[in-house]
Coordinates of C-alpha atoms and ligand atoms in Angstrom, one line a residue:
M1162 CA 89.4 -51.3 79.5
I1163 CA 86.7 -53.3 77.7
D1164 CA 83.5 -51.4 78.6
R1165 CA 80.1 -50.4 77.2
P1166 CA 79.4 -49.3 74.5
T1167 CA 82.6 -50.4 72.7
A1168 CA 82.7 -53.9 74.1
P1169 CA 83.3 -56.5 71.4
W1170 CA 80.5 -58.8 70.6
W1171 CA 82.1 -61.8 72.2
T1172 CA 82.0 -60.2 75.7
S1173 CA 78.3 -61.1 75.8
A1174 CA 78.6 -64.3 73.9
V1175 CA 78.7 -68.0 75.0
V1176 CA 80.7 -70.6 73.1
Y1177 CA 79.7 -74.2 72.8
Q1178 CA 82.3 -76.8 72.0
V1179 CA 81.4 -79.7 69.8
Y1180 CA 83.7 -82.7 69.8
P1181 CA 82.5 -84.2 66.5
R1182 CA 83.5 -87.8 67.2
S1183 CA 81.1 -88.0 70.2
F1184 CA 78.3 -85.6 69.3
A1185 CA 75.9 -87.3 67.0
D1186 CA 76.3 -90.1 64.4
S1187 CA 74.1 -90.0 61.3
T1188 CA 75.6 -93.0 59.5
G1189 CA 75.5 -95.8 62.1
D1190 CA 79.3 -96.4 62.0
G1191 CA 79.5 -95.4 65.7
I1192 CA 81.4 -92.2 65.1
G1193 CA 79.8 -88.8 65.2
D1194 CA 79.8 -86.7 62.0
L1195 CA 79.0 -83.4 60.4
V1196 CA 75.5 -84.4 59.3
G1197 CA 74.9 -85.5 62.9
I1198 CA 75.9 -82.1 64.2
T1199 CA 73.7 -80.3 61.7
S1200 CA 70.7 -82.5 62.8
R1201 CA 71.2 -81.4 66.4
L1202 CA 71.5 -77.6 65.9
D1203 CA 68.0 -77.1 67.5
H1204 CA 69.5 -78.2 70.8
L1205 CA 72.2 -75.5 70.6
Q1206 CA 69.7 -72.8 69.5
R1207 CA 67.4 -73.8 72.3
L1208 CA 70.3 -73.4 74.8
G1209 CA 70.9 -70.0 73.3
V1210 CA 74.6 -70.2 72.6
D1211 CA 76.2 -67.8 70.2
V1212 CA 79.2 -69.6 68.8
V1213 CA 80.0 -73.2 68.0
W1214 CA 83.7 -74.3 68.3
L1215 CA 84.2 -77.4 66.2
S1216 CA 87.1 -79.6 67.3
P1217 CA 89.1 -80.9 64.3
I1218 CA 87.2 -82.4 61.4
Y1219 CA 90.2 -82.4 59.0
L1220 CA 91.7 -85.3 57.2
S1221 CA 93.6 -87.2 59.9
P1222 CA 95.0 -90.7 60.7
Q1223 CA 93.1 -90.1 64.1
A1224 CA 96.1 -91.0 66.3
D1225 CA 94.9 -88.2 68.6
N1226 CA 91.3 -88.0 67.4
G1227 CA 91.9 -85.4 64.7
Y1228 CA 94.5 -83.3 66.5
D1229 CA 97.0 -84.9 64.1
I1230 CA 96.1 -83.4 60.7
S1231 CA 97.3 -84.7 57.3
D1232 CA 95.4 -82.2 55.2
Y1233 CA 94.1 -78.9 56.6
Q1234 CA 91.9 -78.3 53.6
A1235 CA 90.0 -81.6 53.5
V1236 CA 87.3 -83.2 55.7
D1237 CA 88.1 -86.6 57.1
P1238 CA 85.7 -89.1 55.5
V1239 CA 84.8 -90.4 59.0
F1240 CA 83.1 -87.0 59.6
G1241 CA 81.7 -86.5 56.1
T1242 CA 82.6 -84.2 53.2
L1243 CA 83.4 -80.6 52.5
E1244 CA 79.8 -80.2 51.2
D1245 CA 78.5 -81.5 54.6
F1246 CA 80.7 -78.9 56.2
D1247 CA 79.4 -76.1 54.0
R1248 CA 75.8 -77.1 54.8
L1249 CA 76.6 -77.2 58.6
L1250 CA 78.2 -73.7 58.3
A1251 CA 75.2 -72.4 56.4
Q1252 CA 72.8 -73.8 59.0
V1253 CA 74.7 -72.4 61.9
H1254 CA 74.7 -69.0 60.3
E1255 CA 71.0 -69.2 59.4
R1256 CA 70.3 -69.7 63.1
G1257 CA 72.2 -66.6 64.0
M1258 CA 75.2 -68.4 65.4
R1259 CA 78.9 -68.4 64.4
L1260 CA 81.3 -71.2 63.8
V1261 CA 84.9 -71.3 65.0
M1262 CA 87.4 -73.9 63.7
D1263 CA 90.1 -75.7 65.6
L1264 CA 93.5 -74.6 64.3
V1265 CA 96.1 -77.2 65.1
V1266 CA 99.4 -75.8 63.7
N1267 CA 102.0 -76.4 66.4
H1268 CA 102.3 -79.8 64.7
T1269 CA 100.9 -81.8 61.8
S1270 CA 100.4 -85.5 61.4
D1271 CA 103.5 -87.5 60.4
E1272 CA 101.3 -88.4 57.4
H1273 CA 100.9 -84.8 56.2
P1274 CA 102.6 -84.4 52.8
W1275 CA 104.8 -81.7 54.3
F1276 CA 106.3 -84.1 56.8
V1277 CA 106.5 -86.9 54.3
E1278 CA 108.7 -84.7 52.1
S1279 CA 110.6 -83.3 55.1
R1280 CA 111.6 -86.8 56.3
S1281 CA 112.6 -88.0 52.8
G1282 CA 116.1 -86.5 52.8
K1283 CA 118.3 -83.9 54.5
D1284 CA 118.3 -81.9 51.3
N1285 CA 114.6 -81.8 50.8
P1286 CA 113.3 -78.2 50.5
K1287 CA 110.8 -79.0 53.3
R1288 CA 113.5 -80.5 55.6
D1289 CA 113.6 -77.3 57.7
W1290 CA 109.7 -77.2 58.1
Y1291 CA 110.1 -79.5 61.1
W1292 CA 112.7 -79.8 63.9
W1293 CA 115.3 -82.3 62.9
R1294 CA 118.4 -82.9 65.0
P1295 CA 121.3 -85.5 65.0
A1296 CA 121.8 -87.9 67.9
R1297 CA 123.4 -86.2 70.9
E1298 CA 127.2 -86.5 71.0
P1299 CA 128.9 -88.7 72.1
F1300 CA 125.9 -91.0 72.0
T1301 CA 125.0 -93.2 69.0
A1302 CA 121.7 -92.8 67.2
G1303 CA 119.1 -95.2 68.4
E1304 CA 120.6 -95.8 71.8
P1305 CA 118.8 -94.7 74.9
G1306 CA 119.9 -91.2 75.8
A1307 CA 120.8 -90.3 72.3
E1308 CA 117.8 -88.0 71.9
P1309 CA 118.8 -84.4 71.1
T1310 CA 117.2 -83.2 74.4
N1311 CA 115.9 -84.9 77.5
W1312 CA 112.3 -83.6 77.2
E1313 CA 109.4 -85.8 78.1
S1314 CA 106.4 -85.8 75.8
F1315 CA 102.9 -84.8 77.0
F1316 CA 101.9 -88.3 76.0
S1317 CA 104.8 -90.1 77.8
G1318 CA 108.2 -91.1 76.6
P1319 CA 110.8 -88.8 74.8
T1320 CA 109.8 -86.0 72.6
W1321 CA 112.1 -87.2 69.9
T1322 CA 111.8 -90.1 67.5
L1323 CA 114.6 -91.5 65.3
D1324 CA 113.8 -91.5 61.7
E1325 CA 115.7 -94.3 60.0
T1326 CA 115.7 -92.7 56.5
T1327 CA 118.2 -90.0 57.5
G1328 CA 119.3 -91.2 60.9
E1329 CA 118.1 -88.0 62.6
Y1330 CA 115.5 -87.4 65.2
Y1331 CA 112.4 -85.2 64.8
L1332 CA 110.7 -83.3 67.6
H1333 CA 107.1 -84.1 68.8
L1334 CA 105.9 -82.5 72.0
F1335 CA 102.9 -84.8 71.8
D1336 CA 102.6 -88.2 70.1
R1337 CA 105.3 -89.5 67.7
K1338 CA 102.6 -89.1 65.0
Q1339 CA 102.4 -85.4 65.7
P1340 CA 105.8 -83.8 64.6
D1341 CA 106.2 -80.1 65.5
L1342 CA 106.3 -77.6 62.8
N1343 CA 109.3 -75.2 62.7
W1344 CA 107.8 -71.8 62.9
E1345 CA 111.2 -70.2 62.6
N1346 CA 110.8 -70.9 58.9
P1347 CA 108.8 -68.1 57.2
E1348 CA 107.5 -70.6 54.6
V1349 CA 105.8 -72.6 57.3
R1350 CA 104.1 -69.4 58.6
A1351 CA 103.0 -68.3 55.2
A1352 CA 101.5 -71.8 54.5
V1353 CA 99.5 -71.6 57.7
H1354 CA 98.3 -68.1 57.0
E1355 CA 97.2 -69.1 53.5
M1356 CA 95.2 -72.1 54.9
M1357 CA 93.6 -69.9 57.5
R1358 CA 92.5 -67.4 54.8
W1359 CA 91.0 -70.2 52.8
W1360 CA 88.8 -71.2 55.7
L1361 CA 87.8 -67.5 56.4
D1362 CA 87.0 -67.2 52.7
R1363 CA 84.7 -70.2 53.1
G1364 CA 82.8 -68.3 55.8
V1365 CA 84.1 -69.5 59.1
D1366 CA 84.1 -67.0 62.0
G1367 CA 87.4 -67.6 63.7
F1368 CA 89.8 -70.0 65.3
R1369 CA 90.5 -71.8 68.5
M1370 CA 94.3 -72.2 68.3
D1371 CA 95.6 -75.5 69.7
V1372 CA 98.7 -75.1 72.0
I1373 CA 99.5 -71.9 70.2
N1374 CA 101.9 -70.7 72.9
F1375 CA 104.2 -73.7 72.0
I1376 CA 104.9 -72.5 68.4
S1377 CA 108.1 -70.5 69.3
K1378 CA 110.9 -72.7 70.6
H1379 CA 114.2 -71.5 72.0
P1380 CA 116.3 -72.5 69.0
E1381 CA 119.1 -73.8 71.2
L1382 CA 116.7 -76.5 72.5
R1383 CA 118.3 -77.0 75.9
D1384 CA 117.7 -79.8 78.3
G1385 CA 115.2 -79.3 81.1
P1386 CA 115.2 -80.2 84.8
T1387 CA 115.0 -84.0 85.1
T1388 CA 111.6 -84.3 86.8
G1389 CA 110.0 -86.6 84.3
T1390 CA 109.5 -90.4 84.4
G1391 CA 112.5 -92.6 83.7
G1392 CA 115.0 -89.7 84.0
L1393 CA 113.3 -87.6 81.3
G1394 CA 113.3 -83.8 81.7
N1395 CA 110.7 -81.0 81.6
G1396 CA 111.4 -78.9 78.5
F1397 CA 108.5 -76.5 79.2
A1398 CA 110.8 -73.4 79.6
Q1399 CA 112.2 -74.1 76.2
F1400 CA 109.0 -74.3 74.2
A1401 CA 106.2 -72.5 76.1
T1402 CA 105.7 -68.8 75.4
G1403 CA 109.0 -68.7 73.6
P1404 CA 110.9 -65.7 72.3
R1405 CA 109.0 -65.1 69.1
V1406 CA 105.4 -66.1 70.0
H1407 CA 104.0 -62.6 70.3
E1408 CA 105.7 -61.7 67.0
F1409 CA 104.2 -64.8 65.3
L1410 CA 100.7 -64.1 66.6
Q1411 CA 100.8 -60.4 65.6
E1412 CA 102.0 -61.4 62.1
M1413 CA 99.2 -64.0 61.9
R1414 CA 96.6 -61.4 62.8
R1415 CA 98.0 -59.0 60.1
E1416 CA 98.4 -61.6 57.4
V1417 CA 95.1 -63.4 58.0
F1418 CA 92.6 -60.9 59.4
A1419 CA 93.7 -57.5 58.2
G1420 CA 91.3 -55.9 55.8
R1421 CA 88.5 -58.4 56.5
T1422 CA 85.2 -57.2 57.9
G1423 CA 83.2 -59.5 60.1
N1424 CA 82.8 -60.5 63.7
F1425 CA 85.6 -62.9 64.3
L1426 CA 86.7 -64.7 67.4
T1427 CA 90.2 -66.0 68.2
V1428 CA 91.1 -67.9 71.3
G1429 CA 94.5 -69.3 72.0
E1430 CA 94.9 -72.5 74.0
M1431 CA 98.0 -71.9 76.2
P1432 CA 99.0 -74.5 78.7
G1433 CA 101.1 -73.0 81.5
V1434 CA 100.4 -69.4 80.4
T1435 CA 100.8 -66.9 83.3
W1436 CA 98.4 -64.0 83.8
E1437 CA 101.2 -61.6 83.0
D1438 CA 101.7 -63.2 79.6
A1439 CA 97.9 -63.6 79.1
R1440 CA 97.5 -59.8 79.5
L1441 CA 100.0 -59.3 76.7
F1442 CA 98.4 -61.9 74.4
T1443 CA 94.9 -60.4 74.9
D1444 CA 95.6 -56.7 75.0
P1445 CA 93.5 -55.5 72.1
A1446 CA 96.1 -52.8 71.3
R1447 CA 98.7 -55.5 70.6
G1448 CA 96.6 -57.4 68.0
E1449 CA 97.3 -61.0 69.0
V1450 CA 94.3 -63.0 70.1
D1451 CA 91.0 -62.1 71.7
M1452 CA 91.3 -64.4 74.7
V1453 CA 93.3 -67.4 75.9
F1454 CA 92.5 -70.7 77.6
Q1455 CA 94.7 -70.8 80.7
F1456 CA 95.1 -73.9 82.8
E1457 CA 95.8 -72.7 86.4
H1458 CA 92.4 -73.5 87.8
V1459 CA 92.2 -77.0 86.2
S1460 CA 95.6 -77.9 87.7
L1461 CA 94.8 -77.2 91.3
D1462 CA 93.8 -80.8 91.9
H1463 CA 97.0 -82.2 90.4
G1464 CA 99.3 -83.7 93.0
P1465 CA 103.1 -83.8 93.1
G1466 CA 103.1 -86.5 90.4
G1467 CA 101.0 -84.4 88.0
K1468 CA 97.5 -84.9 86.6
F1469 CA 97.4 -88.6 87.2
D1470 CA 98.3 -88.1 90.8
P1471 CA 95.2 -86.1 91.8
K1472 CA 94.4 -84.5 95.1
P1473 CA 91.2 -83.0 96.4
L1474 CA 90.5 -79.4 95.4
D1475 CA 90.6 -76.8 98.2
L1476 CA 88.0 -74.3 97.2
R1477 CA 90.1 -71.4 98.6
D1478 CA 92.7 -72.2 96.0
L1479 CA 90.1 -72.1 93.2
K1480 CA 88.9 -68.7 94.4
A1481 CA 92.4 -67.3 94.8
S1482 CA 93.3 -68.5 91.3
L1483 CA 90.2 -67.4 89.4
G1484 CA 90.0 -64.2 91.4
R1485 CA 93.6 -63.4 90.4
W1486 CA 92.8 -63.8 86.8
Q1487 CA 89.7 -61.6 87.1
T1488 CA 91.8 -58.9 88.5
A1489 CA 94.8 -59.3 86.2
L1490 CA 92.6 -59.2 83.1
G1491 CA 90.2 -56.6 84.5
E1492 CA 91.7 -53.5 83.0
T1493 CA 93.5 -54.9 80.0
G1494 CA 92.7 -58.1 78.1
W1495 CA 89.9 -60.6 78.5
N1496 CA 89.3 -64.0 80.2
S1497 CA 87.8 -67.1 78.8
L1498 CA 85.9 -69.2 81.3
Y1499 CA 85.7 -72.9 81.3
W1500 CA 85.3 -76.0 83.5
N1501 CA 85.3 -78.5 80.7
N1502 CA 86.6 -79.4 77.3
H1503 CA 87.6 -82.6 75.5
D1504 CA 90.8 -82.9 77.6
Q1505 CA 89.3 -82.5 81.1
P1506 CA 87.3 -84.8 83.3
R1507 CA 83.6 -83.8 83.8
V1508 CA 83.3 -80.9 86.3
V1509 CA 80.2 -82.3 88.0
S1510 CA 82.3 -85.4 89.0
R1511 CA 85.5 -83.5 89.6
F1512 CA 84.5 -80.4 91.6
G1513 CA 80.9 -81.5 92.3
D1514 CA 79.2 -84.6 93.7
G1515 CA 77.6 -85.7 90.5
S1516 CA 74.2 -84.2 91.4
R1517 CA 72.0 -81.8 89.4
E1518 CA 72.5 -79.2 92.2
S1519 CA 76.3 -79.4 92.0
A1520 CA 76.2 -79.1 88.2
T1521 CA 74.1 -76.0 88.3
A1522 CA 75.9 -74.4 91.2
L1523 CA 79.3 -74.8 89.4
A1524 CA 77.7 -73.4 86.2
T1525 CA 76.3 -70.4 88.1
V1526 CA 79.7 -69.5 89.5
L1527 CA 81.6 -69.9 86.2
H1528 CA 79.1 -68.1 83.9
L1529 CA 78.7 -65.0 86.1
H1530 CA 82.4 -64.3 86.1
R1531 CA 83.7 -61.6 83.8
G1532 CA 84.9 -63.3 80.6
T1533 CA 83.5 -65.4 77.8
P1534 CA 82.1 -68.8 79.0
Y1535 CA 82.6 -72.0 77.1
V1536 CA 80.2 -74.9 77.4
Y1537 CA 81.6 -78.3 76.5
Q1538 CA 79.0 -80.7 74.9
G1539 CA 77.1 -82.6 77.6
E1540 CA 78.1 -80.2 80.3
E1541 CA 74.7 -78.5 79.8
L1542 CA 73.1 -81.8 80.8
G1543 CA 75.4 -82.4 83.8
M1544 CA 77.1 -85.3 82.1
T1545 CA 79.4 -87.2 84.5
N1546 CA 82.7 -89.1 84.3
A1547 CA 82.3 -92.6 83.0
P1548 CA 82.6 -95.9 84.9
F1549 CA 85.5 -97.4 82.8
A1550 CA 85.8 -101.0 83.9
G1551 CA 89.3 -101.6 82.7
V1552 CA 92.0 -100.4 80.2
D1553 CA 90.1 -102.0 77.3
D1554 CA 87.4 -99.4 77.8
L1555 CA 89.8 -96.5 77.3
R1556 CA 90.6 -95.0 73.9
D1557 CA 92.7 -91.9 74.5
V1558 CA 96.4 -92.1 73.4
E1559 CA 97.4 -90.1 76.5
S1560 CA 95.7 -92.5 78.9
L1561 CA 96.8 -95.6 77.1
N1562 CA 100.4 -94.5 76.9
H1563 CA 100.4 -93.5 80.5
F1564 CA 98.9 -96.8 81.6
H1565 CA 101.4 -98.9 79.8
R1566 CA 104.4 -96.8 80.8
A1567 CA 103.3 -96.6 84.5
V1568 CA 102.7 -100.3 84.7
E1569 CA 106.0 -101.1 83.0
A1570 CA 107.6 -98.8 85.6
G1571 CA 106.2 -101.0 88.3
Q1572 CA 103.0 -99.1 89.4
D1573 CA 100.0 -101.1 90.5
P1574 CA 97.6 -101.3 87.4
E1575 CA 94.5 -100.8 89.6
A1576 CA 96.0 -97.6 91.1
V1577 CA 96.8 -96.3 87.7
L1578 CA 93.3 -97.1 86.5
T1579 CA 91.8 -95.3 89.5
A1580 CA 93.7 -92.1 88.5
L1581 CA 92.7 -92.5 84.9
R1582 CA 89.0 -92.9 85.9
A1583 CA 89.3 -89.6 87.8
M1584 CA 91.4 -87.6 85.4
G1585 CA 91.5 -89.3 82.0
R1586 CA 90.4 -87.4 78.9
D1587 CA 88.0 -90.2 77.8
N1588 CA 85.6 -89.0 80.5
A1589 CA 84.8 -86.0 78.3
R1590 CA 84.6 -88.1 75.2
T1591 CA 81.8 -90.5 75.9
P1592 CA 78.8 -89.9 73.5
V1593 CA 76.4 -87.1 74.2
Q1594 CA 73.3 -88.5 75.9
W1595 CA 70.4 -87.4 73.8
T1596 CA 67.8 -89.9 74.9
A1597 CA 67.2 -92.9 77.2
D1598 CA 67.1 -95.2 74.1
H1599 CA 69.7 -97.4 72.3
E1600 CA 73.2 -96.0 72.8
A1601 CA 71.7 -92.8 74.2
G1602 CA 70.4 -91.8 70.8
F1603 CA 73.9 -91.1 69.7
T1604 CA 74.2 -93.9 67.1
D1605 CA 72.2 -96.7 65.5
G1606 CA 75.3 -98.8 65.6
T1607 CA 78.0 -99.5 68.2
P1608 CA 79.7 -96.4 69.5
W1609 CA 83.5 -96.0 69.2
I1610 CA 83.6 -95.5 73.0
A1611 CA 80.9 -96.8 75.3
V1612 CA 78.0 -94.5 76.3
N1613 CA 77.6 -93.8 80.0
P1614 CA 75.0 -96.2 81.5
N1615 CA 73.5 -93.3 83.3
H1616 CA 72.0 -92.1 80.0
T1617 CA 68.8 -94.0 81.0
W1618 CA 67.9 -91.0 83.3
L1619 CA 70.5 -88.4 82.4
N1620 CA 69.7 -87.3 78.8
A1621 CA 68.6 -84.2 76.9
A1622 CA 65.1 -85.5 76.1
A1623 CA 64.3 -85.8 79.8
Q1624 CA 65.6 -82.4 80.5
Y1625 CA 63.8 -80.3 77.9
D1626 CA 60.5 -80.6 79.7
D1627 CA 61.9 -80.2 83.2
P1628 CA 62.3 -76.5 84.1
H1629 CA 64.6 -77.5 87.0
S1630 CA 67.0 -79.4 84.7
V1631 CA 70.7 -78.6 84.3
F1632 CA 69.8 -77.8 80.6
H1633 CA 67.4 -75.1 81.6
H1634 CA 69.7 -73.7 84.2
Y1635 CA 72.4 -73.2 81.6
R1636 CA 69.9 -71.7 79.3
R1637 CA 69.0 -69.1 82.0
L1638 CA 72.6 -68.3 82.7
I1639 CA 73.2 -67.7 79.0
E1640 CA 70.1 -65.5 78.8
L1641 CA 71.4 -63.5 81.8
R1642 CA 74.6 -62.7 79.9
H1643 CA 72.7 -61.7 76.9
T1644 CA 70.3 -59.5 78.7
R1645 CA 72.3 -57.9 81.6
P1646 CA 75.4 -55.8 80.7
V1647 CA 76.6 -56.2 84.3
V1648 CA 77.2 -59.9 83.6
A1649 CA 79.2 -59.2 80.4
V1650 CA 81.2 -56.2 81.4
G1651 CA 80.6 -55.4 85.1
D1652 CA 83.5 -55.2 87.6
F1653 CA 84.3 -58.3 89.6
T1654 CA 85.0 -58.4 93.4
M1655 CA 85.6 -61.7 95.2
L1656 CA 83.9 -62.0 98.6
L1657 CA 84.5 -64.5 101.4
A1658 CA 87.9 -65.5 100.0
D1659 CA 88.8 -67.5 103.0
H1660 CA 85.5 -69.5 103.3
P1661 CA 86.3 -73.1 102.6
H1662 CA 83.0 -74.0 101.0
V1663 CA 81.1 -70.9 99.7
Y1664 CA 82.0 -69.2 96.5
A1665 CA 80.7 -65.6 96.6
F1666 CA 81.4 -62.5 94.5
E1667 CA 79.9 -59.3 93.4
R1668 CA 79.6 -57.8 89.9
R1669 CA 78.9 -54.1 89.4
L1670 CA 78.1 -51.9 86.5
D1671 CA 77.0 -48.3 87.2
D1672 CA 74.2 -48.6 89.6
V1673 CA 73.5 -52.3 89.0
R1674 CA 74.9 -54.8 91.5
L1675 CA 74.8 -58.6 91.3
L1676 CA 75.6 -60.9 94.2
V1677 CA 76.5 -64.5 93.4
V1678 CA 76.6 -66.8 96.4
A1679 CA 77.1 -70.6 95.9
N1680 CA 77.6 -73.3 98.4
L1681 CA 80.0 -75.7 96.7
H1682 CA 79.8 -78.3 99.4
G1683 CA 77.4 -81.1 100.5
T1684 CA 76.5 -79.6 103.8
E1685 CA 74.4 -76.6 104.7
Q1686 CA 76.3 -73.3 105.0
T1687 CA 75.3 -70.0 106.5
V1688 CA 77.0 -66.8 105.4
D1689 CA 76.7 -63.2 106.5
L1690 CA 75.8 -60.7 103.8
A1691 CA 75.9 -56.9 103.8
P1692 CA 72.6 -55.7 105.0
E1693 CA 71.5 -54.0 101.8
W1694 CA 71.1 -57.4 100.1
A1695 CA 68.1 -58.2 102.3
G1696 CA 66.0 -56.1 99.9
A1697 CA 67.5 -57.5 96.7
T1698 CA 65.6 -59.3 94.0
A1699 CA 66.5 -63.0 93.4
V1700 CA 67.2 -63.3 89.7
L1701 CA 68.3 -66.9 89.6
S1702 CA 68.6 -69.9 92.0
N1703 CA 69.2 -73.6 91.4
T1704 CA 67.1 -74.8 94.3
A1705 CA 64.3 -73.7 96.6
G1706 CA 66.7 -74.3 99.5
H1707 CA 67.9 -70.9 100.4
D1708 CA 66.7 -68.2 102.7
V1709 CA 68.0 -64.7 102.9
D1710 CA 67.0 -62.4 105.8
A1711 CA 68.5 -59.1 106.8
S1712 CA 72.0 -60.2 107.2
R1713 CA 72.5 -63.8 106.3
A1714 CA 71.9 -66.5 103.7
I1715 CA 71.3 -70.1 104.7
L1716 CA 72.4 -72.2 101.8
Q1717 CA 71.4 -75.9 101.4
P1718 CA 74.0 -78.2 99.9
W1719 CA 75.1 -77.0 96.5
A1720 CA 72.6 -74.1 96.5
A1721 CA 73.5 -71.1 94.3
L1722 CA 71.7 -67.8 94.4
V1723 CA 72.0 -64.7 92.4
L1724 CA 70.7 -61.4 93.8
E1725 CA 70.3 -58.1 92.1
L1726 CA 70.2 -54.5 93.3
T1727 CA 69.5 -51.7 91.1
G1728 CA 69.9 -47.9 91.7
G1729 CA 66.9 -47.2 93.7
Q1730 CA 67.4 -50.2 96.0
S1731 CA 71.1 -49.8 97.0
Ligands
ISL979 O1 95.3 -82.9 78.5 C1 96.5 -82.7 78.4 C2 97.5 -83.6 78.7 O2 97.6 -83.8 80.1 C3 96.9 -81.4 78.1 O3 98.2 -81.1 78.4 C4 96.7 -81.2 76.6 O4 97.5 -82.1 75.9 C5 97.0 -79.8 76.3 O5 96.0 -79.1 76.8 C6 97.0 -79.6 74.8 O6 95.8 -80.0 74.2 C7 95.6 -79.8 72.9 O7 96.6 -80.3 72.1 C8 96.8 -81.7 72.1 C9 95.5 -82.5 71.9 O8 95.8 -83.8 72.3 C10 94.4 -81.9 72.8 O9 93.3 -82.6 72.6 C11 94.3 -80.5 72.5 O10 93.3 -79.9 73.2 C12 97.7 -82.0 70.9 O11 97.2 -81.4 69.8

């Protein structure tokens, strides 16, 4: 079990995700860049985060905003140069922080030279670097249903595209411009390892690994159950957490990290991962990854039709889910903790009511779990979903594909838009709101996606001087993790599991106990507490609106309270 004094450094660390396109633009072209990020490092230092995770900055046709890479060892001119990157890295290190790169190696861009070679002919030495298959018998290439499997892509439509050059199909779990690499081929793995070593030699401190549990496919590539749109099937069981994924990750750890000294962080993004598998992936003895991003808690508001068929969250489901993960990875392994990233709608709009109180209550709950918290840019300001007026305001390939296919299939465009407004990824991608000025201080030009009009009052500048701001609440939560070992490595016990509106739990380490009680609802709640908490010290609260007497806490809407008992008191 991870415990003092041997706990790795990242147990008391907080990671901040930067989505470069939307963070800060230094050139006026409307797109964020590396110099922009460097110019805003004071903000991160002030917040107190330990690690910056940089979403992709590599050379890319930008079909999926950089998650489609055409050169892993070059910086896209839209973001700057390798020299800009080196300066950013040096500045991050100078400020005592670490920098983790995004590693997108389940797939490349179709414009990556590896794929260009691979598609050039069946005899090309790189042919087998990707998944090529002939049309399904007895169908004819190019005819509907001829795809080698019936799988539906994450971004709508089939996962196979016919390539005219050789008359075969290539596999892409995501967009057709994101062909999947064939990890069965040892040359592919060696090339990825070499590239990773190159970045580590440059000084980076680790990797966030994009959809890394998809790299091992069942080589038979069987059809999945036909649950998808237009008769397409769900191939998940064929490509998620496949037969060789643990082997591949162990090999990667050996080939890339063995013999290096340094404080590295690896986190594997793993859609659909179960806690049983996560325990294996993160068991330190197995040497795979330090932690994983799981998706259970951000799928609880998906309806029968998936993410674009949302339903209200039942708080009891959230507690059951996160509580299960706390228990499952309590003895062996480690959790990552997140509400937001560049793929998720803003938590304050999704599980909160848009208010400062709901932003800070949700933050309190998340950050005081056992695990490593991740803050997504703007979350520390309580940034909200965006009021997209119509489809022209959207930029994300997933949202646009979904819109067009759903409308073609006969759905009401307004209803599709309503779902996209609630769940679409562009909500996370509107520019960071630095000031109340022109384009929120993000750019001197016209931003690639509109800034949220609420930047006139919701912005960083306004929050720095306000001790009650969302920003300062995040700062205090981060400080609690840094200064109190009970937050980093204490035990976790869920309380009031059946309460529909209050999220409560206890953390304990030796003779220190922390009680976290949060009202995640817009009406006042009263809860009974064990009598000893009447004498506890309040270490954090997001509102003056709470009252604890001998046995009960009265919690105003969205009030969150953290109480501490130390040896002498309990
Ligand atoms: O948001 C999703 C689609 O509904 C997720 O399934 C998402 O695609 C999944 O979490 C994988 O995400 C990662 O890989 C994608 C990229 O588009 C995402 O931005 C990235 O985080 C392909 O590289």
